[in-house]
Coordinates of C-alpha atoms in Angstrom, one line a residue:
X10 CA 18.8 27.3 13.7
X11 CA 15.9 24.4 14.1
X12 CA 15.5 23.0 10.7
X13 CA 11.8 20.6 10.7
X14 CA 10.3 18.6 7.9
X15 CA 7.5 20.2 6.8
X16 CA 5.6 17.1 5.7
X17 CA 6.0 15.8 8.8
X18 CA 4.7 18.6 10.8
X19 CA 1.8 18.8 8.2
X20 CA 1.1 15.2 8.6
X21 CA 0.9 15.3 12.5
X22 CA -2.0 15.3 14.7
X23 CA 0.4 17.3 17.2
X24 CA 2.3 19.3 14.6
X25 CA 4.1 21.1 18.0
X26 CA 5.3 18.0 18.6
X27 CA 7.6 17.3 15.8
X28 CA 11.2 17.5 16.7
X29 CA 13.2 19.4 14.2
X30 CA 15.6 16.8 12.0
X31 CA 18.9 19.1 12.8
X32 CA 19.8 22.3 15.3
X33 CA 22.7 23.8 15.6
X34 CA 24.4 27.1 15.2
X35 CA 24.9 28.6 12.0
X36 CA 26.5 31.8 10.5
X37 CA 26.9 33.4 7.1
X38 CA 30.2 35.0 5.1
X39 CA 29.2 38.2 6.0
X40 CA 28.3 37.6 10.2
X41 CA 31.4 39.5 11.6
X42 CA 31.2 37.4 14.6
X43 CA 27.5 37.6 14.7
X44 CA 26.9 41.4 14.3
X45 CA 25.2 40.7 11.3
X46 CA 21.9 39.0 11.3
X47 CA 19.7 37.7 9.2
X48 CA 16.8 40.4 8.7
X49 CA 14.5 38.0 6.8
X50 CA 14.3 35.3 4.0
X51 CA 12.4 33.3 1.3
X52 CA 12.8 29.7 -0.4
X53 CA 12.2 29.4 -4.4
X54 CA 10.9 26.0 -4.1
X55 CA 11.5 26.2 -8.1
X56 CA 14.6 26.8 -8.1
X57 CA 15.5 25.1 -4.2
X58 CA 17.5 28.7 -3.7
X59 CA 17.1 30.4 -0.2
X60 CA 17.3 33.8 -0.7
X61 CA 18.2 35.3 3.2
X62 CA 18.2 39.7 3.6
X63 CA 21.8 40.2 6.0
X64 CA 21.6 43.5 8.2
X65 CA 23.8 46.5 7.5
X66 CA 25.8 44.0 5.3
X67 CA 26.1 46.1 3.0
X68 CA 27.4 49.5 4.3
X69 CA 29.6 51.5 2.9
X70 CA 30.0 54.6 4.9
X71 CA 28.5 55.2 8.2
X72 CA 24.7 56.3 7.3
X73 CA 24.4 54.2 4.1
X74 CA 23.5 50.8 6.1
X75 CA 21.7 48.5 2.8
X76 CA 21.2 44.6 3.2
X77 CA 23.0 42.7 1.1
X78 CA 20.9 39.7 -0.5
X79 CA 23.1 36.4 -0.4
X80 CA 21.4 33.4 -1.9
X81 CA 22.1 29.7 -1.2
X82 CA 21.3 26.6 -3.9
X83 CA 20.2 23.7 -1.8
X84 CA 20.6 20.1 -2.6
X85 CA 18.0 17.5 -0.8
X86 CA 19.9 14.6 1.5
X87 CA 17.9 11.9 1.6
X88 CA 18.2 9.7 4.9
X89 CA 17.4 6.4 5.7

């Protein structure tokens, strides 16, 4: 994952020049060693949940391959 501050990309005369604020790799409680990936996602800026769409996640017999929906509640960290 590259995770960027958007105001700070907004706020830039050379937006592809903003270095993202953390990177790493990342994996979910359903990955199964990464055979499940993230099909797509959303952010309630409302409600700071980020709602991510996990492939095949939620199969229960061999032709009945459903996402699952798995929703995280983010907290800001503020840095100095």
């Amino acid at each position: 994952f590259w995770l960027f501050d958007l105001n700070e990309i907004m706020e830039s005369e050379n937006p592809w020049n903003v270095r993202p604020i953390s990177y790493g790799k990342w994996s979910h409680p359903y990955d199964q060693g990464g055979s499940k990936m993230v099909l797509g996602a959303t952010y309630n800026d409302q409600s700071s949940t980020l709602f991510l769409s996990i492939q095949d996640a939620a199969q229960t017999k061999e032709y009945d391959k459903r996402p699952l929906i798995i929703a995280y509640k983010l907290q800001a960290k503020l840095t100095k």
